[in-house]
């Protein structure tokens, strides 16, 4: 099979379009919802430090690798891996990497959509003035909300519908337009929130929680979660960036682009943390409150600031859009594959993929209410889904992306795709992707199973 020059699904109109789409994929609930709550659960600074280290040493090199594989393969991750393995004269099993990615995408989107549904519901809670309340009432508002399966299903359905609608419109029609204005607005609003946090009275305490590492607070499980989150937040390890890379024009510099995306993603996560933890401490809340953390803290801020009704509504609207631009990348690999291999139209593929994800999402819906007591290994179904995908499947996927890019693909092919200047930059990337990133993933796993 020859490597085709353009993807049959279309191409980004410019490098900027790719930056927007990939940043849209990276920046989402992972930054604003997940990062603060897992940081709270794992004790703060030391966890943040390990996460940043993972972004630098594992995330960025693998992101460059994954984008590069996509652009060279120019198809869905499953077929890209098959084509590239043939090109490299490697074994026939590499397309399983694409398969694992497609499955991980379904699993992640199934719970991602439920949480995005929470954010959608909060748009209306803000509009109707529910945030003018004290910390206790804001917590009760959240607890009552997630106790209702019907409400969660309603918002989950709405969000999945919106996602599939955007994906059905295709690369240029849907994906690009969705992010163009929303990303910058979200950034501005976060800065405003940080401004509010400064006046909350516990700004210093919040900052020191985030940036003063106390390594006695973390263990092997925390390190795994931090590494898993580096993959999750950069959308790595399941083919999302690979499929976006496959729509990338040939002349664009992959490495520069990746730095911009990873930088923006990290900035948003840190801003979210800086905005949220001062509110946590100023109101004597628990940093380890779990998945409800932002829903129990930010409304307090909106409730008491001037213009809070407008800002609160706007914030949750933007959060929903940030989630939307991420969720489309979770399902795009599956949709691209259905179009390529099953002869379905884009629309038909979206209906099927959407239905499957919607059904799976019910597992998460129920794990917050009527199924909250169903526990496997002491974890709720939602926790298990999150662990399986973010902590296991993504790092395993990323590990093999690194191994493929570093050891299987011919060096002249990766050199040709990446065109890095100066040559030392290419050498550094190659060293990281051949040795450091895979070894780090492996060591973290060994550490968790107790071998180290
Ligand atoms: N990165 C997104 C976030 O932080 C979530 C996401 C989108 C993702 N696409 C992905 C995670 C692919 C893993 C793999 O919210």
CSV table of C-alpha atoms and ligand atoms in Angstrom, one decimal:
chain,number,residue,atom,x,y,z
A,1,UNK,CA,0.0,0.0,0.0
A,2,UNK,CA,1.3,3.5,-0.8
A,3,UNK,CA,1.1,6.3,1.6
A,4,UNK,CA,-1.5,8.7,0.2
A,5,UNK,CA,-0.7,12.4,0.2
A,6,UNK,CA,-4.0,13.7,1.5
A,7,UNK,CA,-6.6,12.2,3.8
A,8,UNK,CA,-9.9,11.3,2.2
A,9,UNK,CA,-11.6,13.1,5.1
A,10,UNK,CA,-10.2,16.5,4.1
A,11,UNK,CA,-7.4,18.7,5.4
A,12,UNK,CA,-7.1,21.6,7.8
A,13,UNK,CA,-7.2,24.9,6.0
A,14,UNK,CA,-4.0,26.1,7.7
A,15,UNK,CA,-1.6,25.5,10.5
A,16,UNK,CA,-3.6,27.8,12.7
A,17,UNK,CA,-6.7,25.7,12.1
A,18,UNK,CA,-4.8,22.6,13.3
A,19,UNK,CA,-3.5,24.5,16.3
A,20,UNK,CA,-7.0,25.5,17.2
A,21,UNK,CA,-8.5,22.1,16.7
A,22,UNK,CA,-5.7,20.3,18.6
A,23,UNK,CA,-5.8,22.9,21.4
A,24,UNK,CA,-9.5,22.5,21.4
A,25,UNK,CA,-9.0,18.8,21.8
A,26,UNK,CA,-6.5,19.2,24.6
A,27,UNK,CA,-8.2,21.9,26.6
A,28,UNK,CA,-11.4,20.6,28.1
A,29,UNK,CA,-12.8,19.1,31.2
A,30,UNK,CA,-9.5,17.5,31.8
A,31,UNK,CA,-8.0,21.0,32.6
A,32,UNK,CA,-10.8,22.6,34.4
A,33,UNK,CA,-12.7,19.8,36.0
A,34,UNK,CA,-10.3,16.9,36.4
A,35,UNK,CA,-7.0,18.6,37.1
A,36,UNK,CA,-8.2,20.5,40.1
A,37,UNK,CA,-10.0,17.6,41.7
A,38,UNK,CA,-7.3,15.0,41.3
A,39,UNK,CA,-4.7,17.6,42.5
A,40,UNK,CA,-6.9,18.0,45.5
A,41,UNK,CA,-7.2,14.3,46.1
A,42,UNK,CA,-3.5,13.8,45.8
A,43,UNK,CA,-2.4,16.5,48.1
A,44,UNK,CA,-1.3,19.4,45.8
A,45,UNK,CA,2.2,20.6,45.0
A,46,UNK,CA,4.1,17.3,44.7
A,47,UNK,CA,1.4,15.9,42.4
A,48,UNK,CA,1.5,19.0,40.2
A,49,UNK,CA,5.2,18.8,40.0
A,50,UNK,CA,5.1,15.2,38.8
A,51,UNK,CA,2.4,16.0,36.4
A,52,UNK,CA,4.4,18.9,34.9
A,53,UNK,CA,7.5,16.6,34.6
A,54,UNK,CA,5.4,14.0,32.8
A,55,UNK,CA,4.1,16.6,30.3
A,56,UNK,CA,7.7,17.6,29.6
A,57,UNK,CA,9.4,14.3,29.4
A,58,UNK,CA,6.7,12.0,28.2
A,59,UNK,CA,3.8,14.0,26.9
A,60,UNK,CA,5.5,16.4,24.5
A,61,UNK,CA,7.8,13.8,22.8
A,62,UNK,CA,4.9,11.4,22.4
A,63,UNK,CA,2.6,14.1,21.1
A,64,UNK,CA,5.2,14.9,18.4
A,65,UNK,CA,5.4,11.2,17.6
A,66,UNK,CA,1.7,10.6,17.5
A,67,UNK,CA,1.1,13.7,15.2
A,68,UNK,CA,3.9,12.6,13.0
A,69,UNK,CA,2.5,9.1,12.6
A,70,UNK,CA,-0.9,10.5,11.7
A,71,UNK,CA,0.4,12.8,9.1
A,72,UNK,CA,2.4,10.1,7.5
A,73,UNK,CA,-0.4,7.6,7.5
A,74,UNK,CA,-3.2,9.9,6.5
A,75,UNK,CA,-6.0,7.7,7.6
A,76,UNK,CA,-7.9,6.6,10.8
A,77,UNK,CA,-5.4,5.4,13.4
A,78,UNK,CA,-6.2,1.7,12.8
A,79,UNK,CA,-5.4,2.0,9.1
A,80,UNK,CA,-2.5,4.4,9.6
A,81,UNK,CA,-0.8,2.0,11.9
A,82,UNK,CA,-1.3,-0.8,9.4
A,83,UNK,CA,0.1,1.3,6.5
A,84,UNK,CA,3.1,2.5,8.5
A,85,UNK,CA,3.9,-1.0,9.8
A,86,UNK,CA,3.9,-2.2,6.2
A,87,UNK,CA,6.0,0.7,5.2
A,88,UNK,CA,8.5,-0.2,7.9
A,89,UNK,CA,8.4,-3.9,7.2
A,90,UNK,CA,7.2,-4.5,10.7
A,91,UNK,CA,4.8,-7.1,12.1
A,92,UNK,CA,1.1,-7.3,11.4
A,93,UNK,CA,-0.1,-6.5,14.9
A,94,UNK,CA,0.4,-2.8,15.0
A,95,UNK,CA,-3.1,-2.0,13.9
A,96,UNK,CA,-4.3,-3.3,17.3
A,97,UNK,CA,-2.8,-0.1,18.7
A,98,UNK,CA,-5.4,1.7,16.6
A,99,UNK,CA,-8.1,-0.6,17.9
A,100,UNK,CA,-7.2,0.0,21.5
A,101,UNK,CA,-7.4,3.7,20.8
A,102,UNK,CA,-10.8,3.5,19.3
A,103,UNK,CA,-12.1,1.5,22.3
A,104,UNK,CA,-10.5,3.9,24.8
A,105,UNK,CA,-12.1,6.8,22.9
A,106,UNK,CA,-15.6,5.2,23.3
A,107,UNK,CA,-15.0,4.6,27.0
A,108,UNK,CA,-13.7,8.1,27.7
A,109,UNK,CA,-16.4,9.8,25.8
A,110,UNK,CA,-19.0,7.8,27.6
A,111,UNK,CA,-18.2,9.4,30.9
A,112,UNK,CA,-16.9,12.7,29.4
A,113,UNK,CA,-20.3,13.3,28.0
A,114,UNK,CA,-22.0,12.8,31.3
A,115,UNK,CA,-19.7,15.4,33.1
A,116,UNK,CA,-20.1,17.8,30.2
A,117,UNK,CA,-23.8,17.3,30.8
A,118,UNK,CA,-23.3,18.6,34.4
A,119,UNK,CA,-21.6,21.7,33.0
A,120,UNK,CA,-24.5,22.2,30.6
A,121,UNK,CA,-27.0,21.9,33.4
A,122,UNK,CA,-25.0,24.5,35.4
A,123,UNK,CA,-25.4,27.0,32.6
A,124,UNK,CA,-29.1,27.1,33.5
A,125,UNK,CA,-28.6,26.9,37.2
A,126,UNK,CA,-26.5,30.0,36.9
A,127,UNK,CA,-29.0,31.8,34.7
A,128,UNK,CA,-31.8,31.1,37.1
A,129,UNK,CA,-29.9,32.5,40.1
A,130,UNK,CA,-29.2,29.3,41.9
A,131,UNK,CA,-25.7,30.4,42.7
A,132,UNK,CA,-26.8,33.1,45.1
A,133,UNK,CA,-26.2,30.8,48.1
A,134,UNK,CA,-23.7,29.9,50.7
A,135,UNK,CA,-21.2,27.1,50.5
A,136,UNK,CA,-23.6,24.6,52.1
A,137,UNK,CA,-26.4,25.4,49.7
A,138,UNK,CA,-24.2,25.2,46.7
A,139,UNK,CA,-23.1,21.7,47.8
A,140,UNK,CA,-26.6,20.6,48.3
A,141,UNK,CA,-27.5,21.9,44.9
A,142,UNK,CA,-24.9,19.7,43.4
A,143,UNK,CA,-25.7,16.6,45.5
A,144,UNK,CA,-29.4,16.9,44.7
A,145,UNK,CA,-28.6,17.2,41.0
A,146,UNK,CA,-26.4,14.2,40.7
A,147,UNK,CA,-28.8,12.1,42.7
A,148,UNK,CA,-31.3,12.3,39.8
A,149,UNK,CA,-30.6,9.8,37.1
A,150,UNK,CA,-33.2,11.4,34.8
A,151,UNK,CA,-31.6,14.8,34.9
A,152,UNK,CA,-28.2,13.4,34.2
A,153,UNK,CA,-29.5,11.3,31.3
A,154,UNK,CA,-31.3,14.4,29.9
A,155,UNK,CA,-28.1,16.5,29.8
A,156,UNK,CA,-25.9,13.6,28.7
A,157,UNK,CA,-28.3,13.0,25.8
A,158,UNK,CA,-28.2,16.6,24.8
A,159,UNK,CA,-24.4,16.8,24.9
A,160,UNK,CA,-23.9,13.5,22.9
A,161,UNK,CA,-26.4,14.8,20.3
A,162,UNK,CA,-24.4,18.1,20.0
A,163,UNK,CA,-21.1,16.2,19.7
A,164,UNK,CA,-22.4,13.9,17.0
A,165,UNK,CA,-24.0,16.8,15.1
A,166,UNK,CA,-20.6,18.6,15.0
A,167,UNK,CA,-18.7,15.5,14.0
A,168,UNK,CA,-21.2,14.7,11.2
A,169,UNK,CA,-20.4,18.0,9.6
A,170,UNK,CA,-16.8,16.9,9.1
A,171,UNK,CA,-13.3,18.4,9.5
A,172,UNK,CA,-13.6,21.8,8.0
A,173,UNK,CA,-17.3,22.3,8.5
A,174,UNK,CA,-17.7,21.3,12.1
A,175,UNK,CA,-14.4,20.8,13.9
A,176,UNK,CA,-12.6,24.0,12.9
A,177,UNK,CA,-15.4,26.5,13.4
A,178,UNK,CA,-16.3,25.2,16.8
A,179,UNK,CA,-13.1,26.4,18.4
A,180,UNK,CA,-12.1,29.6,16.7
A,181,UNK,CA,-13.6,32.1,19.2
A,182,UNK,CA,-14.3,30.0,22.2
A,183,UNK,CA,-10.8,29.0,23.3
A,184,UNK,CA,-9.6,32.6,23.7
A,185,UNK,CA,-12.8,33.6,25.5
A,186,UNK,CA,-12.4,30.8,28.0
A,187,UNK,CA,-8.8,31.9,28.6
A,188,UNK,CA,-9.9,35.5,29.4
A,189,UNK,CA,-12.7,34.4,31.7
A,190,UNK,CA,-10.2,32.1,33.6
A,191,UNK,CA,-8.0,35.1,34.2
A,192,UNK,CA,-10.9,37.0,35.5
A,193,UNK,CA,-11.6,34.1,37.9
A,194,UNK,CA,-8.0,34.3,39.1
A,195,UNK,CA,-8.5,38.0,39.7
A,196,UNK,CA,-11.5,37.1,41.9
A,197,UNK,CA,-9.4,34.4,43.7
A,198,UNK,CA,-6.8,37.0,44.6
A,199,UNK,CA,-9.4,38.9,46.6
A,200,UNK,CA,-10.8,35.8,48.3
A,201,UNK,CA,-8.5,36.0,51.3
A,202,UNK,CA,-7.0,32.6,50.8
A,203,UNK,CA,-5.0,33.3,47.6
A,204,UNK,CA,-1.6,32.6,49.2
A,205,UNK,CA,-2.9,29.4,50.8
A,206,UNK,CA,-4.2,28.2,47.4
A,207,UNK,CA,-1.0,29.0,45.6
A,208,UNK,CA,1.1,27.3,48.2
A,209,UNK,CA,-1.1,24.2,48.1
A,210,UNK,CA,-0.6,24.1,44.3
A,211,UNK,CA,3.1,24.9,44.1
A,212,UNK,CA,4.8,23.9,47.4
A,213,UNK,CA,5.6,20.3,46.8
A,214,UNK,CA,5.5,18.0,49.8
A,215,UNK,CA,6.6,14.7,48.5
A,216,UNK,CA,5.5,12.7,51.5
A,217,UNK,CA,1.9,13.3,50.3
A,218,UNK,CA,2.3,11.2,47.2
A,219,UNK,CA,2.8,7.5,46.5
A,220,UNK,CA,3.0,5.2,43.5
A,221,UNK,CA,-0.7,5.6,42.8
A,222,UNK,CA,-0.4,9.4,42.7
A,223,UNK,CA,2.5,9.2,40.3
A,224,UNK,CA,0.5,6.9,38.0
A,225,UNK,CA,-2.5,9.3,38.2
A,226,UNK,CA,-0.2,12.2,37.4
A,227,UNK,CA,1.3,10.4,34.4
A,228,UNK,CA,-2.1,9.2,33.2
A,229,UNK,CA,-3.4,12.8,33.4
A,230,UNK,CA,-0.5,14.1,31.3
A,231,UNK,CA,-1.8,11.7,28.6
A,232,UNK,CA,-5.4,12.6,29.2
A,233,UNK,CA,-5.0,16.3,29.2
A,234,UNK,CA,-2.9,16.3,26.0
A,235,UNK,CA,-5.3,13.9,24.3
A,236,UNK,CA,-2.6,11.3,23.8
A,237,UNK,CA,-2.4,7.6,23.5
A,238,UNK,CA,-5.6,6.8,21.7
A,239,UNK,CA,-5.3,8.2,18.2
A,240,UNK,CA,-7.1,11.5,18.6
A,241,UNK,CA,-4.0,13.6,17.9
A,242,UNK,CA,-3.0,10.9,15.3
A,243,UNK,CA,-6.2,11.5,13.4
A,244,UNK,CA,-5.9,15.2,13.7
A,245,UNK,CA,-2.3,14.9,12.5
A,246,UNK,CA,-3.6,13.0,9.5
A,247,UNK,CA,-5.5,16.2,8.4
A,248,UNK,CA,-2.3,18.3,8.8
A,249,UNK,CA,-0.8,19.8,5.6
A,250,UNK,CA,2.7,18.6,4.9
A,251,UNK,CA,4.6,21.8,5.2
A,252,UNK,CA,3.6,22.6,8.8
A,253,UNK,CA,6.3,22.1,11.5
A,254,UNK,CA,5.0,19.5,13.9
A,255,UNK,CA,7.3,20.2,16.8
A,256,UNK,CA,6.7,23.9,17.0
A,257,UNK,CA,3.0,23.3,16.8
A,258,UNK,CA,3.1,20.8,19.6
A,259,UNK,CA,4.9,23.1,21.9
A,260,UNK,CA,2.2,25.8,21.4
A,261,UNK,CA,-0.6,23.3,22.1
A,262,UNK,CA,1.0,21.7,25.2
A,263,UNK,CA,1.9,25.2,26.5
A,264,UNK,CA,-1.7,26.5,26.2
A,265,UNK,CA,-3.1,23.3,27.7
A,266,UNK,CA,-0.8,23.5,30.7
A,267,UNK,CA,-1.5,27.2,31.2
A,268,UNK,CA,-5.3,26.6,31.3
A,269,UNK,CA,-4.9,23.8,33.8
A,270,UNK,CA,-2.7,25.9,36.1
A,271,UNK,CA,-5.1,28.9,35.8
A,272,UNK,CA,-8.0,26.7,36.7
A,273,UNK,CA,-6.1,25.5,39.8
A,274,UNK,CA,-5.1,29.0,40.8
A,275,UNK,CA,-8.8,30.1,40.5
A,276,UNK,CA,-10.3,27.2,42.4
A,277,UNK,CA,-8.1,26.4,45.4
A,278,UNK,CA,-8.3,29.9,47.0
A,279,UNK,CA,-12.1,29.5,47.0
A,280,UNK,CA,-11.7,26.0,48.5
A,281,UNK,CA,-9.7,27.3,51.4
A,282,UNK,CA,-11.6,30.6,51.9
A,283,UNK,CA,-14.8,28.6,52.4
A,284,UNK,CA,-13.3,25.8,54.5
A,285,UNK,CA,-14.1,23.2,51.8
A,286,UNK,CA,-12.3,19.9,51.3
A,287,UNK,CA,-9.7,20.0,48.5
A,288,UNK,CA,-10.3,16.2,48.2
A,289,UNK,CA,-14.0,16.6,47.5
A,290,UNK,CA,-13.7,14.6,44.2
A,291,UNK,CA,-15.4,15.0,40.9
A,292,UNK,CA,-17.8,17.6,42.3
A,293,UNK,CA,-15.0,20.0,43.3
A,294,UNK,CA,-15.5,22.7,40.6
A,295,UNK,CA,-19.3,22.4,40.9
A,296,UNK,CA,-19.1,23.0,44.6
A,297,UNK,CA,-16.6,25.9,44.5
A,298,UNK,CA,-17.0,28.1,41.5
A,299,UNK,CA,-20.7,28.8,42.0
A,300,UNK,CA,-19.8,30.3,45.4
A,301,UNK,CA,-17.5,32.7,43.7
A,302,UNK,CA,-20.1,33.6,41.0
A,303,UNK,CA,-22.7,33.9,43.7
A,304,UNK,CA,-20.9,36.6,45.5
A,305,UNK,CA,-19.1,38.6,42.8
A,306,UNK,CA,-20.6,41.5,41.0
A,307,UNK,CA,-22.1,40.5,37.6
A,308,UNK,CA,-21.7,36.9,38.8
A,309,UNK,CA,-24.9,35.8,37.0
A,310,UNK,CA,-23.5,36.8,33.7
A,311,UNK,CA,-19.9,35.6,34.4
A,312,UNK,CA,-21.2,32.3,35.8
A,313,UNK,CA,-23.4,31.6,32.9
A,314,UNK,CA,-20.7,32.6,30.4
A,315,UNK,CA,-18.1,30.4,32.2
A,316,UNK,CA,-20.2,27.3,32.0
A,317,UNK,CA,-21.2,28.0,28.4
A,318,UNK,CA,-17.5,28.2,27.6
A,319,UNK,CA,-16.7,25.1,29.6
A,320,UNK,CA,-19.4,23.2,27.6
A,321,UNK,CA,-17.8,24.3,24.3
A,322,UNK,CA,-14.3,23.4,25.6
A,323,UNK,CA,-15.7,20.0,26.4
A,324,UNK,CA,-17.4,19.8,22.9
A,325,UNK,CA,-14.2,20.5,21.1
A,326,UNK,CA,-12.5,17.7,23.1
A,327,UNK,CA,-15.3,15.2,22.7
A,328,UNK,CA,-15.3,15.4,18.9
A,329,UNK,CA,-11.7,14.3,19.0
A,330,UNK,CA,-12.5,11.3,21.1
A,331,UNK,CA,-15.0,9.9,18.6
A,332,UNK,CA,-13.3,11.1,15.3
A,333,UNK,CA,-10.9,8.0,15.1
A,334,UNK,CA,-13.9,5.6,15.3
A,335,UNK,CA,-15.9,7.7,12.8
A,336,UNK,CA,-13.0,7.9,10.3
A,337,UNK,CA,-12.6,4.1,10.5
A,338,UNK,CA,-16.3,3.4,9.9
A,339,UNK,CA,-16.2,5.7,6.8
A,340,UNK,CA,-13.0,4.0,5.5
A,341,UNK,CA,-13.8,0.4,6.2
A,342,UNK,CA,-17.5,0.0,6.6
A,343,UNK,CA,-18.5,2.1,3.7
A,344,UNK,CA,-20.9,4.2,5.8
A,345,UNK,CA,-21.4,7.9,5.3
A,346,UNK,CA,-20.1,10.3,7.9
A,347,UNK,CA,-23.6,10.8,9.1
A,348,UNK,CA,-24.5,7.1,9.5
A,349,UNK,CA,-21.1,6.5,11.2
A,350,UNK,CA,-22.0,9.3,13.7
A,351,UNK,CA,-25.4,7.8,14.5
A,352,UNK,CA,-23.9,4.4,15.3
A,353,UNK,CA,-20.9,5.7,17.2
A,354,UNK,CA,-23.1,8.1,19.1
A,355,UNK,CA,-25.6,5.5,20.1
A,356,UNK,CA,-23.0,3.1,21.5
A,357,UNK,CA,-21.4,5.9,23.5
A,358,UNK,CA,-24.7,7.2,24.8
A,359,UNK,CA,-25.6,3.7,26.1
A,360,UNK,CA,-22.2,3.2,27.7
A,361,UNK,CA,-22.7,6.6,29.3
A,362,UNK,CA,-25.5,5.3,31.4
A,363,UNK,CA,-23.0,3.3,33.4
A,364,UNK,CA,-21.5,6.6,34.6
A,365,UNK,CA,-24.9,8.3,35.1
A,366,UNK,CA,-25.9,5.5,37.5
A,367,UNK,CA,-22.6,5.3,39.3
A,368,UNK,CA,-23.4,8.7,40.9
A,369,UNK,CA,-26.9,7.7,42.2
A,370,UNK,CA,-28.8,4.4,42.1
A,371,UNK,CA,-25.6,2.4,41.3
A,372,UNK,CA,-23.3,4.3,43.7
A,373,UNK,CA,-23.1,1.2,45.9
A,374,UNK,CA,-22.0,-1.1,43.0
A,375,UNK,CA,-18.3,-1.3,43.6
A,376,UNK,CA,-15.6,-3.4,42.0
A,377,UNK,CA,-12.3,-3.5,43.9
A,378,UNK,CA,-13.8,-0.8,46.1
A,379,UNK,CA,-14.3,1.6,43.2
A,380,UNK,CA,-17.5,3.0,41.6
A,381,UNK,CA,-18.1,2.2,37.9
A,382,UNK,CA,-17.1,5.8,37.1
A,383,UNK,CA,-13.8,5.5,38.9
A,384,UNK,CA,-13.1,2.3,37.3
A,385,UNK,CA,-13.7,3.6,33.8
A,386,UNK,CA,-11.5,6.6,34.5
A,387,UNK,CA,-8.7,4.4,35.9
A,388,UNK,CA,-8.9,1.9,33.1
A,389,UNK,CA,-8.7,4.6,30.4
A,390,UNK,CA,-6.6,7.4,31.8
A,391,UNK,CA,-4.2,5.4,34.0
A,392,UNK,CA,-3.8,2.2,31.9
A,393,UNK,CA,-5.0,2.4,28.3
A,394,UNK,CA,-3.6,5.9,27.4
A,395,UNK,CA,-0.1,5.3,28.9
A,396,UNK,CA,0.0,1.8,27.2
A,397,UNK,CA,-1.1,3.4,23.9
A,398,UNK,CA,1.5,6.2,24.3
A,399,UNK,CA,4.2,3.7,25.1
A,400,UNK,CA,3.7,1.9,21.8
A,401,UNK,CA,3.4,5.1,19.9
A,402,UNK,CA,6.9,6.0,21.3
A,403,UNK,CA,8.3,2.5,20.5
A,404,UNK,CA,6.9,2.6,17.0
A,405,UNK,CA,8.2,6.1,16.3
A,406,UNK,CA,11.6,5.5,17.9
A,407,UNK,CA,12.4,1.9,17.0
A,408,UNK,CA,10.2,0.6,14.2
A,409,UNK,CA,9.8,3.5,11.8
A,410,UNK,CA,12.8,4.2,9.7
A,411,UNK,CA,14.8,7.1,11.0
A,412,UNK,CA,14.9,8.8,7.6
A,413,UNK,CA,11.1,8.8,7.5
A,414,UNK,CA,10.7,10.5,10.9
A,415,UNK,CA,13.5,12.9,10.0
A,416,UNK,CA,11.7,13.7,6.8
A,417,UNK,CA,8.3,14.2,8.5
A,418,UNK,CA,9.6,16.3,11.4
A,419,UNK,CA,12.1,18.6,9.6
A,420,UNK,CA,13.4,19.8,12.9
A,421,UNK,CA,16.0,22.6,13.1
A,422,UNK,CA,18.6,22.6,14.5
A,423,UNK,CA,19.5,18.9,14.0
A,424,UNK,CA,20.2,18.7,17.7
A,425,UNK,CA,16.5,19.2,18.4
A,426,UNK,CA,15.8,16.1,16.3
A,427,UNK,CA,18.4,14.1,18.2
A,428,UNK,CA,17.0,15.2,21.6
A,429,UNK,CA,13.4,14.2,20.5
A,430,UNK,CA,14.7,10.8,19.3
A,431,UNK,CA,16.5,10.2,22.5
A,432,UNK,CA,13.4,11.0,24.5
A,433,UNK,CA,11.1,8.9,22.4
A,434,UNK,CA,13.4,5.9,22.2
A,435,UNK,CA,14.5,5.8,25.8
A,436,UNK,CA,13.2,8.3,28.3
A,437,UNK,CA,9.4,8.3,27.6
A,438,UNK,CA,8.9,4.5,27.2
A,439,UNK,CA,11.2,3.8,30.2
A,440,UNK,CA,9.3,6.3,32.3
A,441,UNK,CA,6.0,4.8,31.5
A,442,UNK,CA,7.3,1.3,32.2
A,443,UNK,CA,8.9,2.4,35.5
A,444,UNK,CA,5.7,4.0,36.7
A,445,UNK,CA,3.8,0.8,36.0
A,446,UNK,CA,6.4,-1.3,37.8
A,447,UNK,CA,6.3,1.1,40.7
A,448,UNK,CA,2.5,0.6,41.0
A,449,UNK,CA,2.6,-3.2,41.0
A,450,UNK,CA,5.2,-2.9,43.7
A,451,UNK,CA,8.2,-4.3,41.8
A,452,UNK,CA,10.3,-1.2,42.5
B,1,LIG,N1,-7.8,16.3,26.5
B,1,LIG,C1,-9.2,16.5,26.8
B,1,LIG,C2,-9.4,17.1,28.1
B,1,LIG,O1,-8.4,17.4,28.8
B,1,LIG,C3,-9.9,15.1,26.8
B,1,LIG,C4,-9.6,14.4,25.5
B,1,LIG,C5,-10.0,14.7,24.3
B,1,LIG,C6,-8.9,13.2,25.4
B,1,LIG,N2,-9.5,13.8,23.4
B,1,LIG,C7,-8.8,12.9,24.0
B,1,LIG,C8,-8.3,12.4,26.4
B,1,LIG,C9,-8.1,11.8,23.6
B,1,LIG,C10,-7.5,11.3,25.9
B,1,LIG,C11,-7.5,11.0,24.6
B,1,LIG,O2,-10.5,17.4,28.5
